[in-house]
C-alpha cells in the first residue's frame, strides 16, 4: 500500500509576524510528531488578511525568494524530514518587480522543491477580497512538485472554485492538491447564505477529487478579522469526494490524515474521468 | 422575479416500448398539471438499459429524427404548452448511418427546438456501461436551446462527470442544464462503495451549479435491470449547489420544482466564477 500522511495547520493570524511564524512552527511540529509527512499552512499566514482593502503599505510584507521565511522553514523541514507547503507574498527581483501570491514547497532536504503563483485572483467584493490590488495572475502554469512520497500541487484559495485549475494540475500528475486558503463568512449576510457558502466551498473542492480521481487538502485560517469571520473547516477528501477528516470552524486545529494513494489507480480504472474527458485544454493561461 | 418550474419524470423502463411511452406521457401530464413548464424524461426511457452488454439487435431501437416518438411527444408538448426534453437512440439518415445517444428539445409549439448528441461515451465497466458499442461521440458541440422561459442545455448521463461539458454549456448561455440519466448501483459492490458512488454523483453535479452559477436538473431512471439497480435520486440544485428537491431511489416519482432564475444574475456579481476563469477552452471537442 502506498500511503502518505498529510498535516493541515489551521490557525488564526494576528498582527505580529514573528508570533504567526511561531504558531505555524508549533503546528508543523505537532503534525510531524503525529506522523504527518507533507504539512501545509494556510494562505498568507504571516499576517492578518490584508486584502480587505487596498493599502500600499502592505507591500512591506513582501519577500523575495529565497527569504528568511523559506530559510527558517526549510531548516525545520530538514530537521523533521517532512515536506512543507508555505504561502508567501512574493516580490520578484526584477528591476521593476512583480508581485505574486505564491506557494513554495520545501522538501525534507530543506531545499525549495517548487513554486506556484496563484492564477485566479479575486477582486470581489472589493472590501473583502481586493487581491487584484496586490497580486498579478501567476505566470508559472500549474506545476507539480515531486515529493518523496507523492506528486502534489499547491494551488491557492480562489483557484479552488475553478475546475480547470484542478484538472490541469491532475493532468500534470498531481495526486494530491493542497489549497492554502483564507476564506470566511461576511457577518453582514444572513445565516442561511453563510451556511450555503460554506457548503458550496466544500462541495466544489470535493468535486475536484471526484472529477480527477485525486485527494484534495484544503487548509484555511480561522478567527475574526475586520469584516471576515474565517470559517476554518479545513478538510481532506478522497477520490470519491468523501471527507476523510474535517476541522471545526472557530479555533486553531491541526489535522493529521492518512491517504491511501492506491485508491487513485483503482479509481482511474473504475471511473476513468481523467482519460475519457473529450475537451482538452492543455495550453497554459495567457 | 423570473421564475420557471421544472418537471422531472423519474420512472422505471420495462421491455415494452409502448408501455414505457405511456408511462412517460402520464408523468409529463402529471408534472404539467402541477405547473411544470419544462419537463424532462430519463435517458433512453423507451427501453431497458441495453448497454449492459453488446447486442447488435438493439440497433432496431434506433429512430431517425423526426420520428414517431418526437411526433407523439411534440403533439403533447403543444397540447400542454410545455417544453419537453426527450432522449432518443438516434440513427442518422446518411447512406452509411451514424448512431448517437441524443436529446431532443420539443417546444410548446410542438416543434423541435434543438438537438444534442452525447459527447462523453462510457465504456467501463464493459458489462454495465458498454455505450461505445452503440454510440459515437456527439458532433454538435454543446448547444443551448432557447425556450420561452429559459436558456437550457440537455447533456446526457456520463457528461455529468465532466466539468468541461457544464462549463461550455454555461458559457454558451445555459441557465439550466438537464441531465437525462441511467445510472445505478452494481449489487456486486459493497454498500459502503455504493453509498460513496451515489454521493459522488450528486456532489459533482451540484459542483457544476456552483462553478457556473446555474441550475442543474438530473433525471434518472429507477428499478432493477440485470446487474444494475438504478438509483433514482433525481434532483434539482441551485447556483449555491443547494438541493431544492430530490426524489427517492426505489420508485417512480415526478418532481416539480420552482427555480428563481434571478439568482443566476445575483450570483454572477457575488461569485463571478464564469467571468473570472483564467483557462478558456472555447473550442469544440475534436
PDB file of C-alpha atoms in Angstrom, chain B:
ATOM      1  CA  UNK B   1     -38.947  37.712 -10.494  1.00  0.00           C
ATOM      2  CA  UNK B   2     -38.050  35.458 -13.415  1.00  0.00           C
ATOM      3  CA  UNK B   3     -39.279  32.053 -12.375  1.00  0.00           C
ATOM      4  CA  UNK B   4     -39.530  28.739 -14.186  1.00  0.00           C
ATOM      5  CA  UNK B   5     -40.987  25.474 -12.954  1.00  0.00           C
ATOM      6  CA  UNK B   6     -39.223  22.252 -13.893  1.00  0.00           C
ATOM      7  CA  UNK B   7     -40.691  18.773 -14.101  1.00  0.00           C
ATOM      8  CA  UNK B   8     -38.555  15.618 -13.752  1.00  0.00           C
ATOM      9  CA  UNK B   9     -40.146  12.297 -14.619  1.00  0.00           C
ATOM     10  CA  UNK B  10     -38.290   9.588 -12.704  1.00  0.00           C
ATOM     11  CA  UNK B  11     -39.505   6.217 -13.988  1.00  0.00           C
ATOM     12  CA  UNK B  12     -38.622   2.555 -14.462  1.00  0.00           C
ATOM     13  CA  UNK B  13     -38.349   1.231 -18.021  1.00  0.00           C
ATOM     14  CA  UNK B  14     -39.693  -2.203 -18.969  1.00  0.00           C
ATOM     15  CA  UNK B  15     -39.383  -4.361 -22.082  1.00  0.00           C
ATOM     16  CA  UNK B  16     -42.432  -2.906 -23.878  1.00  0.00           C
ATOM     17  CA  UNK B  17     -41.706   0.315 -25.746  1.00  0.00           C
ATOM     18  CA  UNK B  18     -45.389   1.291 -25.901  1.00  0.00           C
ATOM     19  CA  UNK B  19     -45.810   0.948 -22.143  1.00  0.00           C
ATOM     20  CA  UNK B  20     -42.685   2.995 -21.468  1.00  0.00           C
ATOM     21  CA  UNK B  21     -44.004   5.748 -23.714  1.00  0.00           C
ATOM     22  CA  UNK B  22     -47.388   5.648 -21.934  1.00  0.00           C
ATOM     23  CA  UNK B  23     -45.635   5.870 -18.576  1.00  0.00           C
ATOM     24  CA  UNK B  24     -43.617   8.856 -19.814  1.00  0.00           C
ATOM     25  CA  UNK B  25     -46.765  10.592 -21.081  1.00  0.00           C
ATOM     26  CA  UNK B  26     -48.520  10.060 -17.748  1.00  0.00           C
ATOM     27  CA  UNK B  27     -45.503  11.505 -15.941  1.00  0.00           C
ATOM     28  CA  UNK B  28     -45.414  14.522 -18.241  1.00  0.00           C
ATOM     29  CA  UNK B  29     -49.150  15.134 -17.779  1.00  0.00           C
ATOM     30  CA  UNK B  30     -48.795  14.899 -14.018  1.00  0.00           C
ATOM     31  CA  UNK B  31     -45.895  17.393 -13.986  1.00  0.00           C
ATOM     32  CA  UNK B  32     -47.706  19.795 -16.332  1.00  0.00           C
ATOM     33  CA  UNK B  33     -50.852  19.561 -14.210  1.00  0.00           C
ATOM     34  CA  UNK B  34     -48.788  20.628 -11.211  1.00  0.00           C
ATOM     35  CA  UNK B  35     -47.390  23.669 -13.050  1.00  0.00           C
ATOM     36  CA  UNK B  36     -44.202  22.373 -14.666  1.00  0.00           C
ATOM     37  CA  UNK B  37     -43.136  24.325 -17.773  1.00  0.00           C
ATOM     38  CA  UNK B  38     -40.023  22.410 -18.850  1.00  0.00           C
ATOM     39  CA  UNK B  39     -40.260  18.666 -18.337  1.00  0.00           C
ATOM     40  CA  UNK B  40     -37.502  16.076 -18.770  1.00  0.00           C
ATOM     41  CA  UNK B  41     -37.510  12.302 -19.187  1.00  0.00           C
ATOM     42  CA  UNK B  42     -34.666   9.935 -18.220  1.00  0.00           C
ATOM     43  CA  UNK B  43     -32.028   8.735 -20.688  1.00  0.00           C
ATOM     44  CA  UNK B  44     -33.219   6.100 -23.217  1.00  0.00           C
ATOM     45  CA  UNK B  45     -36.541   5.766 -21.380  1.00  0.00           C
ATOM     46  CA  UNK B  46     -38.157   3.781 -24.224  1.00  0.00           C
ATOM     47  CA  UNK B  47     -36.326   0.553 -23.387  1.00  0.00           C
ATOM     48  CA  UNK B  48     -34.433  -1.312 -20.713  1.00  0.00           C
ATOM     49  CA  UNK B  49     -30.866  -0.009 -20.490  1.00  0.00           C
ATOM     50  CA  UNK B  50     -29.412  -2.184 -23.258  1.00  0.00           C
ATOM     51  CA  UNK B  51     -25.779  -1.111 -22.761  1.00  0.00           C
ATOM     52  CA  UNK B  52     -25.225  -3.825 -20.136  1.00  0.00           C
ATOM     53  CA  UNK B  53     -23.710  -5.850 -22.951  1.00  0.00           C
ATOM     54  CA  UNK B  54     -23.122  -5.572 -26.691  1.00  0.00           C
ATOM     55  CA  UNK B  55     -26.118  -6.742 -28.699  1.00  0.00           C
ATOM     56  CA  UNK B  56     -26.351  -5.868 -32.417  1.00  0.00           C
ATOM     57  CA  UNK B  57     -30.118  -6.497 -32.296  1.00  0.00           C
ATOM     58  CA  UNK B  58     -30.578  -3.411 -30.161  1.00  0.00           C
ATOM     59  CA  UNK B  59     -29.882  -1.233 -33.181  1.00  0.00           C
ATOM     60  CA  UNK B  60     -33.528  -1.982 -34.040  1.00  0.00           C
ATOM     61  CA  UNK B  61     -34.391   0.503 -31.291  1.00  0.00           C
ATOM     62  CA  UNK B  62     -32.957   3.406 -33.295  1.00  0.00           C
ATOM     63  CA  UNK B  63     -35.047   6.221 -34.774  1.00  0.00           C
ATOM     64  CA  UNK B  64     -34.226   8.857 -37.366  1.00  0.00           C
ATOM     65  CA  UNK B  65     -35.368  12.315 -36.361  1.00  0.00           C
ATOM     66  CA  UNK B  66     -38.142  13.420 -36.674  1.00  0.00           C
ATOM     67  CA  UNK B  67     -39.556  10.092 -35.555  1.00  0.00           C
ATOM     68  CA  UNK B  68     -42.818   8.705 -34.160  1.00  0.00           C
ATOM     69  CA  UNK B  69     -41.616   9.486 -30.624  1.00  0.00           C
ATOM     70  CA  UNK B  70     -40.893  13.153 -31.363  1.00  0.00           C
ATOM     71  CA  UNK B  71     -44.208  13.403 -33.238  1.00  0.00           C
ATOM     72  CA  UNK B  72     -46.262  11.950 -30.393  1.00  0.00           C
ATOM     73  CA  UNK B  73     -44.458  13.968 -27.736  1.00  0.00           C
ATOM     74  CA  UNK B  74     -44.414  17.090 -29.901  1.00  0.00           C
ATOM     75  CA  UNK B  75     -48.217  16.998 -30.021  1.00  0.00           C
ATOM     76  CA  UNK B  76     -48.295  16.518 -26.249  1.00  0.00           C
ATOM     77  CA  UNK B  77     -45.940  19.473 -25.718  1.00  0.00           C
ATOM     78  CA  UNK B  78     -48.189  21.638 -27.866  1.00  0.00           C
ATOM     79  CA  UNK B  79     -51.328  20.494 -26.065  1.00  0.00           C
ATOM     80  CA  UNK B  80     -49.849  21.088 -22.621  1.00  0.00           C
ATOM     81  CA  UNK B  81     -47.913  24.216 -23.707  1.00  0.00           C
ATOM     82  CA  UNK B  82     -44.661  22.924 -22.217  1.00  0.00           C
ATOM     83  CA  UNK B  83     -41.103  22.260 -23.350  1.00  0.00           C
ATOM     84  CA  UNK B  84     -40.058  18.603 -23.298  1.00  0.00           C
ATOM     85  CA  UNK B  85     -36.576  17.060 -23.075  1.00  0.00           C
ATOM     86  CA  UNK B  86     -36.656  13.683 -24.783  1.00  0.00           C
ATOM     87  CA  UNK B  87     -33.908  11.061 -25.075  1.00  0.00           C
ATOM     88  CA  UNK B  88     -33.593   9.167 -28.395  1.00  0.00           C
ATOM     89  CA  UNK B  89     -31.279   6.421 -29.726  1.00  0.00           C
ATOM     90  CA  UNK B  90     -30.620   8.280 -32.962  1.00  0.00           C
ATOM     91  CA  UNK B  91     -29.710   6.881 -36.374  1.00  0.00           C
ATOM     92  CA  UNK B  92     -28.723   9.436 -38.972  1.00  0.00           C
ATOM     93  CA  UNK B  93     -30.154   9.399 -42.481  1.00  0.00           C
ATOM     94  CA  UNK B  94     -26.722   9.149 -44.115  1.00  0.00           C
ATOM     95  CA  UNK B  95     -26.169   6.365 -46.651  1.00  0.00           C
ATOM     96  CA  UNK B  96     -23.746   4.923 -44.111  1.00  0.00           C
ATOM     97  CA  UNK B  97     -25.618   5.942 -40.963  1.00  0.00           C
ATOM     98  CA  UNK B  98     -24.126   7.180 -37.700  1.00  0.00           C
ATOM     99  CA  UNK B  99     -25.552   6.369 -34.285  1.00  0.00           C
ATOM    100  CA  UNK B 100     -25.869   8.786 -31.400  1.00  0.00           C
ATOM    101  CA  UNK B 101     -27.298   8.974 -27.895  1.00  0.00           C
ATOM    102  CA  UNK B 102     -29.294  12.193 -28.348  1.00  0.00           C
ATOM    103  CA  UNK B 103     -31.641  14.552 -26.580  1.00  0.00           C
ATOM    104  CA  UNK B 104     -34.308  16.466 -28.444  1.00  0.00           C
ATOM    105  CA  UNK B 105     -35.967  19.559 -27.022  1.00  0.00           C
ATOM    106  CA  UNK B 106     -39.585  19.976 -28.140  1.00  0.00           C
ATOM    107  CA  UNK B 107     -41.037  23.465 -27.723  1.00  0.00           C
ATOM    108  CA  UNK B 108     -44.555  24.431 -26.595  1.00  0.00           C
ATOM    109  CA  UNK B 109     -45.413  24.861 -30.284  1.00  0.00           C
ATOM    110  CA  UNK B 110     -44.778  21.141 -30.711  1.00  0.00           C
ATOM    111  CA  UNK B 111     -41.747  21.702 -32.904  1.00  0.00           C
ATOM    112  CA  UNK B 112     -38.174  20.549 -32.449  1.00  0.00           C
ATOM    113  CA  UNK B 113     -36.283  23.325 -30.652  1.00  0.00           C
ATOM    114  CA  UNK B 114     -32.876  21.714 -30.762  1.00  0.00           C
ATOM    115  CA  UNK B 115     -30.773  18.601 -30.512  1.00  0.00           C
ATOM    116  CA  UNK B 116     -27.743  17.479 -28.554  1.00  0.00           C
ATOM    117  CA  UNK B 117     -25.655  14.357 -29.157  1.00  0.00           C
ATOM    118  CA  UNK B 118     -23.937  12.880 -26.104  1.00  0.00           C
ATOM    119  CA  UNK B 119     -20.231  13.631 -26.204  1.00  0.00           C
ATOM    120  CA  UNK B 120     -18.828  11.573 -23.318  1.00  0.00           C
ATOM    121  CA  UNK B 121     -19.473   7.890 -24.056  1.00  0.00           C
ATOM    122  CA  UNK B 122     -18.719   5.432 -21.255  1.00  0.00           C
ATOM    123  CA  UNK B 123     -17.133   2.054 -21.951  1.00  0.00           C
ATOM    124  CA  UNK B 124     -16.469   0.951 -18.367  1.00  0.00           C
ATOM    125  CA  UNK B 125     -17.267  -1.447 -16.825  1.00  0.00           C
ATOM    126  CA  UNK B 126     -17.960  -3.304 -20.101  1.00  0.00           C
ATOM    127  CA  UNK B 127     -20.755  -5.420 -18.590  1.00  0.00           C
ATOM    128  CA  UNK B 128     -22.573  -2.365 -17.240  1.00  0.00           C
ATOM    129  CA  UNK B 129     -21.977   0.664 -19.451  1.00  0.00           C
ATOM    130  CA  UNK B 130     -20.756  -0.568 -22.874  1.00  0.00           C
ATOM    131  CA  UNK B 131     -22.058   2.512 -24.654  1.00  0.00           C
ATOM    132  CA  UNK B 132     -19.094   2.715 -27.016  1.00  0.00           C
ATOM    133  CA  UNK B 133     -20.553  -0.314 -28.841  1.00  0.00           C
ATOM    134  CA  UNK B 134     -23.674   1.671 -29.709  1.00  0.00           C
ATOM    135  CA  UNK B 135     -22.884   5.365 -29.857  1.00  0.00           C
ATOM    136  CA  UNK B 136     -20.349   7.643 -31.461  1.00  0.00           C
ATOM    137  CA  UNK B 137     -19.259  10.728 -29.569  1.00  0.00           C
ATOM    138  CA  UNK B 138     -21.551  13.620 -30.465  1.00  0.00           C
ATOM    139  CA  UNK B 139     -20.641  16.098 -33.186  1.00  0.00           C
ATOM    140  CA  UNK B 140     -22.842  19.061 -32.290  1.00  0.00           C
ATOM    141  CA  UNK B 141     -20.789  20.636 -29.515  1.00  0.00           C
ATOM    142  CA  UNK B 142     -22.714  21.946 -26.505  1.00  0.00           C
ATOM    143  CA  UNK B 143     -25.776  23.716 -27.915  1.00  0.00           C
ATOM    144  CA  UNK B 144     -28.196  25.840 -25.920  1.00  0.00           C
ATOM    145  CA  UNK B 145     -31.944  25.702 -26.549  1.00  0.00           C
ATOM    146  CA  UNK B 146     -33.884  28.933 -26.196  1.00  0.00           C
ATOM    147  CA  UNK B 147     -37.182  28.009 -24.575  1.00  0.00           C
ATOM    148  CA  UNK B 148     -39.748  30.751 -23.944  1.00  0.00           C
ATOM    149  CA  UNK B 149     -38.738  30.813 -20.269  1.00  0.00           C
ATOM    150  CA  UNK B 150     -35.051  29.983 -20.020  1.00  0.00           C
ATOM    151  CA  UNK B 151     -31.963  29.039 -21.982  1.00  0.00           C
ATOM    152  CA  UNK B 152     -31.250  25.390 -21.353  1.00  0.00           C
ATOM    153  CA  UNK B 153     -28.861  22.614 -22.263  1.00  0.00           C
ATOM    154  CA  UNK B 154     -29.674  18.921 -22.173  1.00  0.00           C
ATOM    155  CA  UNK B 155     -26.490  16.944 -21.670  1.00  0.00           C
ATOM    156  CA  UNK B 156     -26.652  13.220 -21.025  1.00  0.00           C
ATOM    157  CA  UNK B 157     -25.631  10.951 -18.150  1.00  0.00           C
ATOM    158  CA  UNK B 158     -21.848  10.346 -18.385  1.00  0.00           C
ATOM    159  CA  UNK B 159     -21.396  14.008 -19.447  1.00  0.00           C
ATOM    160  CA  UNK B 160     -22.346  14.850 -15.854  1.00  0.00           C
ATOM    161  CA  UNK B 161     -18.931  13.733 -14.570  1.00  0.00           C
ATOM    162  CA  UNK B 162     -17.031  16.265 -16.722  1.00  0.00           C
ATOM    163  CA  UNK B 163     -16.809  19.886 -15.555  1.00  0.00           C
ATOM    164  CA  UNK B 164     -15.800  20.897 -19.094  1.00  0.00           C
ATOM    165  CA  UNK B 165     -19.199  19.927 -20.511  1.00  0.00           C
ATOM    166  CA  UNK B 166     -21.087  22.001 -17.954  1.00  0.00           C
ATOM    167  CA  UNK B 167     -18.674  24.900 -18.395  1.00  0.00           C
ATOM    168  CA  UNK B 168     -19.073  25.038 -22.166  1.00  0.00           C
ATOM    169  CA  UNK B 169     -22.855  24.827 -21.876  1.00  0.00           C
ATOM    170  CA  UNK B 170     -22.916  27.668 -19.356  1.00  0.00           C
ATOM    171  CA  UNK B 171     -20.503  29.703 -21.422  1.00  0.00           C
ATOM    172  CA  UNK B 172     -22.876  29.221 -24.369  1.00  0.00           C
ATOM    173  CA  UNK B 173     -25.662  30.679 -22.243  1.00  0.00           C
ATOM    174  CA  UNK B 174     -27.341  27.757 -20.462  1.00  0.00           C
ATOM    175  CA  UNK B 175     -29.152  28.811 -17.296  1.00  0.00           C
ATOM    176  CA  UNK B 176     -30.300  25.280 -16.550  1.00  0.00           C
ATOM    177  CA  UNK B 177     -28.547  22.056 -17.539  1.00  0.00           C
ATOM    178  CA  UNK B 178     -30.697  18.945 -17.670  1.00  0.00           C
ATOM    179  CA  UNK B 179     -29.023  15.546 -17.361  1.00  0.00           C
ATOM    180  CA  UNK B 180     -31.266  12.701 -18.546  1.00  0.00           C
ATOM    181  CA  UNK B 181     -29.527   9.746 -16.900  1.00  0.00           C
ATOM    182  CA  UNK B 182     -29.371   5.968 -16.491  1.00  0.00           C
ATOM    183  CA  UNK B 183     -27.086   5.208 -13.559  1.00  0.00           C
ATOM    184  CA  UNK B 184     -27.333   2.712 -10.757  1.00  0.00           C
ATOM    185  CA  UNK B 185     -25.705   0.555  -8.170  1.00  0.00           C
ATOM    186  CA  UNK B 186     -23.776  -2.568  -9.018  1.00  0.00           C
ATOM    187  CA  UNK B 187     -25.058  -5.042  -6.405  1.00  0.00           C
ATOM    188  CA  UNK B 188     -21.692  -6.823  -6.534  1.00  0.00           C
ATOM    189  CA  UNK B 189     -20.084  -3.826  -4.814  1.00  0.00           C
ATOM    190  CA  UNK B 190     -20.262  -3.150  -1.073  1.00  0.00           C
ATOM    191  CA  UNK B 191     -22.891  -0.904   0.483  1.00  0.00           C
ATOM    192  CA  UNK B 192     -20.107   1.448   1.510  1.00  0.00           C
ATOM    193  CA  UNK B 193     -18.897   1.880  -2.083  1.00  0.00           C
ATOM    194  CA  UNK B 194     -22.406   2.183  -3.453  1.00  0.00           C
ATOM    195  CA  UNK B 195     -23.178   4.899  -0.928  1.00  0.00           C
ATOM    196  CA  UNK B 196     -19.984   6.725  -1.943  1.00  0.00           C
ATOM    197  CA  UNK B 197     -20.885   6.476  -5.629  1.00  0.00           C
ATOM    198  CA  UNK B 198     -24.353   7.969  -5.171  1.00  0.00           C
ATOM    199  CA  UNK B 199     -22.966  10.777  -3.025  1.00  0.00           C
ATOM    200  CA  UNK B 200     -20.237  11.468  -5.616  1.00  0.00           C
ATOM    201  CA  UNK B 201     -22.849  11.598  -8.377  1.00  0.00           C
ATOM    202  CA  UNK B 202     -24.764  14.277  -6.515  1.00  0.00           C
ATOM    203  CA  UNK B 203     -21.634  16.190  -5.482  1.00  0.00           C
ATOM    204  CA  UNK B 204     -20.160  16.500  -8.974  1.00  0.00           C
ATOM    205  CA  UNK B 205     -23.432  17.792 -10.437  1.00  0.00           C
ATOM    206  CA  UNK B 206     -24.014  20.214  -7.564  1.00  0.00           C
ATOM    207  CA  UNK B 207     -20.493  21.481  -8.232  1.00  0.00           C
ATOM    208  CA  UNK B 208     -21.467  22.386 -11.810  1.00  0.00           C
ATOM    209  CA  UNK B 209     -24.224  24.555 -10.347  1.00  0.00           C
ATOM    210  CA  UNK B 210     -21.648  26.315  -8.193  1.00  0.00           C
ATOM    211  CA  UNK B 211     -18.844  26.671 -10.746  1.00  0.00           C
ATOM    212  CA  UNK B 212     -21.187  28.139 -13.358  1.00  0.00           C
ATOM    213  CA  UNK B 213     -23.833  29.906 -11.214  1.00  0.00           C
ATOM    214  CA  UNK B 214     -26.635  27.891 -12.817  1.00  0.00           C
ATOM    215  CA  UNK B 215     -29.355  25.347 -12.043  1.00  0.00           C
ATOM    216  CA  UNK B 216     -28.864  21.604 -12.623  1.00  0.00           C
ATOM    217  CA  UNK B 217     -31.682  19.087 -13.109  1.00  0.00           C
ATOM    218  CA  UNK B 218     -30.679  15.408 -13.069  1.00  0.00           C
ATOM    219  CA  UNK B 219     -33.428  12.957 -14.044  1.00  0.00           C
ATOM    220  CA  UNK B 220     -32.595   9.293 -13.578  1.00  0.00           C
ATOM    221  CA  UNK B 221     -34.411   6.011 -14.097  1.00  0.00           C
ATOM    222  CA  UNK B 222     -35.251   3.623 -11.267  1.00  0.00           C
ATOM    223  CA  UNK B 223     -35.759  -0.133 -10.969  1.00  0.00           C
ATOM    224  CA  UNK B 224     -33.562  -3.229 -11.193  1.00  0.00           C
ATOM    225  CA  UNK B 225     -32.380  -4.422 -14.628  1.00  0.00           C
ATOM    226  CA  UNK B 226     -29.869  -7.290 -14.811  1.00  0.00           C
ATOM    227  CA  UNK B 227     -26.713  -6.092 -12.995  1.00  0.00           C
ATOM    228  CA  UNK B 228     -27.848  -2.544 -12.376  1.00  0.00           C
ATOM    229  CA  UNK B 229     -30.094  -1.223  -9.636  1.00  0.00           C
ATOM    230  CA  UNK B 230     -30.905   2.247 -10.977  1.00  0.00           C
ATOM    231  CA  UNK B 231     -30.715   4.627  -8.070  1.00  0.00           C
ATOM    232  CA  UNK B 232     -33.277   7.284  -8.972  1.00  0.00           C
ATOM    233  CA  UNK B 233     -32.496  10.257  -6.676  1.00  0.00           C
ATOM    234  CA  UNK B 234     -33.395  12.736  -9.414  1.00  0.00           C
ATOM    235  CA  UNK B 235     -32.766  16.242  -8.134  1.00  0.00           C
ATOM    236  CA  UNK B 236     -32.527  19.950  -8.878  1.00  0.00           C
ATOM    237  CA  UNK B 237     -29.738  22.143  -7.474  1.00  0.00           C
ATOM    238  CA  UNK B 238     -29.426  25.925  -7.453  1.00  0.00           C
ATOM    239  CA  UNK B 239     -26.379  28.185  -8.079  1.00  0.00           C
ATOM    240  CA  UNK B 240     -25.180  27.621  -4.485  1.00  0.00           C
ATOM    241  CA  UNK B 241     -25.308  23.872  -5.153  1.00  0.00           C
ATOM    242  CA  UNK B 242     -28.252  23.572  -2.745  1.00  0.00           C
ATOM    243  CA  UNK B 243     -30.558  20.656  -3.485  1.00  0.00           C
ATOM    244  CA  UNK B 244     -34.008  22.211  -3.977  1.00  0.00           C
ATOM    245  CA  UNK B 245     -35.814  18.868  -4.317  1.00  0.00           C
ATOM    246  CA  UNK B 246     -34.796  15.224  -4.525  1.00  0.00           C
ATOM    247  CA  UNK B 247     -36.677  12.027  -5.400  1.00  0.00           C
ATOM    248  CA  UNK B 248     -36.324   8.696  -3.603  1.00  0.00           C
ATOM    249  CA  UNK B 249     -34.207   5.912  -5.041  1.00  0.00           C
ATOM    250  CA  UNK B 250     -36.530   2.943  -5.466  1.00  0.00           C
ATOM    251  CA  UNK B 251     -39.706   4.058  -7.194  1.00  0.00           C
ATOM    252  CA  UNK B 252     -41.219   6.205  -9.922  1.00  0.00           C
ATOM    253  CA  UNK B 253     -41.691   9.816  -8.845  1.00  0.00           C
ATOM    254  CA  UNK B 254     -42.391  13.122 -10.562  1.00  0.00           C
ATOM    255  CA  UNK B 255     -40.548  16.141  -9.178  1.00  0.00           C
ATOM    256  CA  UNK B 256     -41.980  19.617  -9.773  1.00  0.00           C
ATOM    257  CA  UNK B 257     -39.522  22.345  -8.761  1.00  0.00           C
ATOM    258  CA  UNK B 258     -39.707  26.143  -8.961  1.00  0.00           C
ATOM    259  CA  UNK B 259     -36.448  27.907  -9.861  1.00  0.00           C
ATOM    260  CA  UNK B 260     -35.786  31.615  -9.322  1.00  0.00           C
ATOM    261  CA  UNK B 261     -33.630  32.461 -12.318  1.00  0.00           C
ATOM    262  CA  UNK B 262     -32.791  35.910 -10.908  1.00  0.00           C
ATOM    263  CA  UNK B 263     -30.416  34.092  -8.580  1.00  0.00           C
ATOM    264  CA  UNK B 264     -28.124  33.477 -11.561  1.00  0.00           C
ATOM    265  CA  UNK B 265     -27.506  37.194 -12.192  1.00  0.00           C
ATOM    266  CA  UNK B 266     -27.116  37.797  -8.456  1.00  0.00           C
ATOM    267  CA  UNK B 267     -24.500  35.050  -8.123  1.00  0.00           C
ATOM    268  CA  UNK B 268     -22.608  36.243 -11.183  1.00  0.00           C
ATOM    269  CA  UNK B 269     -21.968  39.505  -9.338  1.00  0.00           C
ATOM    270  CA  UNK B 270     -21.214  37.879  -5.968  1.00  0.00           C
ATOM    271  CA  UNK B 271     -19.219  34.899  -7.231  1.00  0.00           C
ATOM    272  CA  UNK B 272     -18.203  35.743 -10.812  1.00  0.00           C
ATOM    273  CA  UNK B 273     -16.569  32.373 -11.458  1.00  0.00           C
ATOM    274  CA  UNK B 274     -17.708  32.165 -15.048  1.00  0.00           C
ATOM    275  CA  UNK B 275     -16.160  35.556 -15.886  1.00  0.00           C
ATOM    276  CA  UNK B 276     -13.017  35.175 -13.796  1.00  0.00           C
ATOM    277  CA  UNK B 277     -11.876  31.782 -15.023  1.00  0.00           C
ATOM    278  CA  UNK B 278      -8.407  32.159 -16.486  1.00  0.00           C
ATOM    279  CA  UNK B 279      -8.273  28.990 -18.575  1.00  0.00           C
ATOM    280  CA  UNK B 280     -10.542  29.186 -21.571  1.00  0.00           C
ATOM    281  CA  UNK B 281     -11.258  26.232 -23.773  1.00  0.00           C
ATOM    282  CA  UNK B 282     -13.891  27.552 -26.059  1.00  0.00           C
ATOM    283  CA  UNK B 283     -13.034  25.278 -28.954  1.00  0.00           C
ATOM    284  CA  UNK B 284     -15.313  22.347 -29.593  1.00  0.00           C
ATOM    285  CA  UNK B 285     -14.150  18.803 -28.970  1.00  0.00           C
ATOM    286  CA  UNK B 286     -12.374  17.135 -31.862  1.00  0.00           C
TER     287      UNK B 286
END
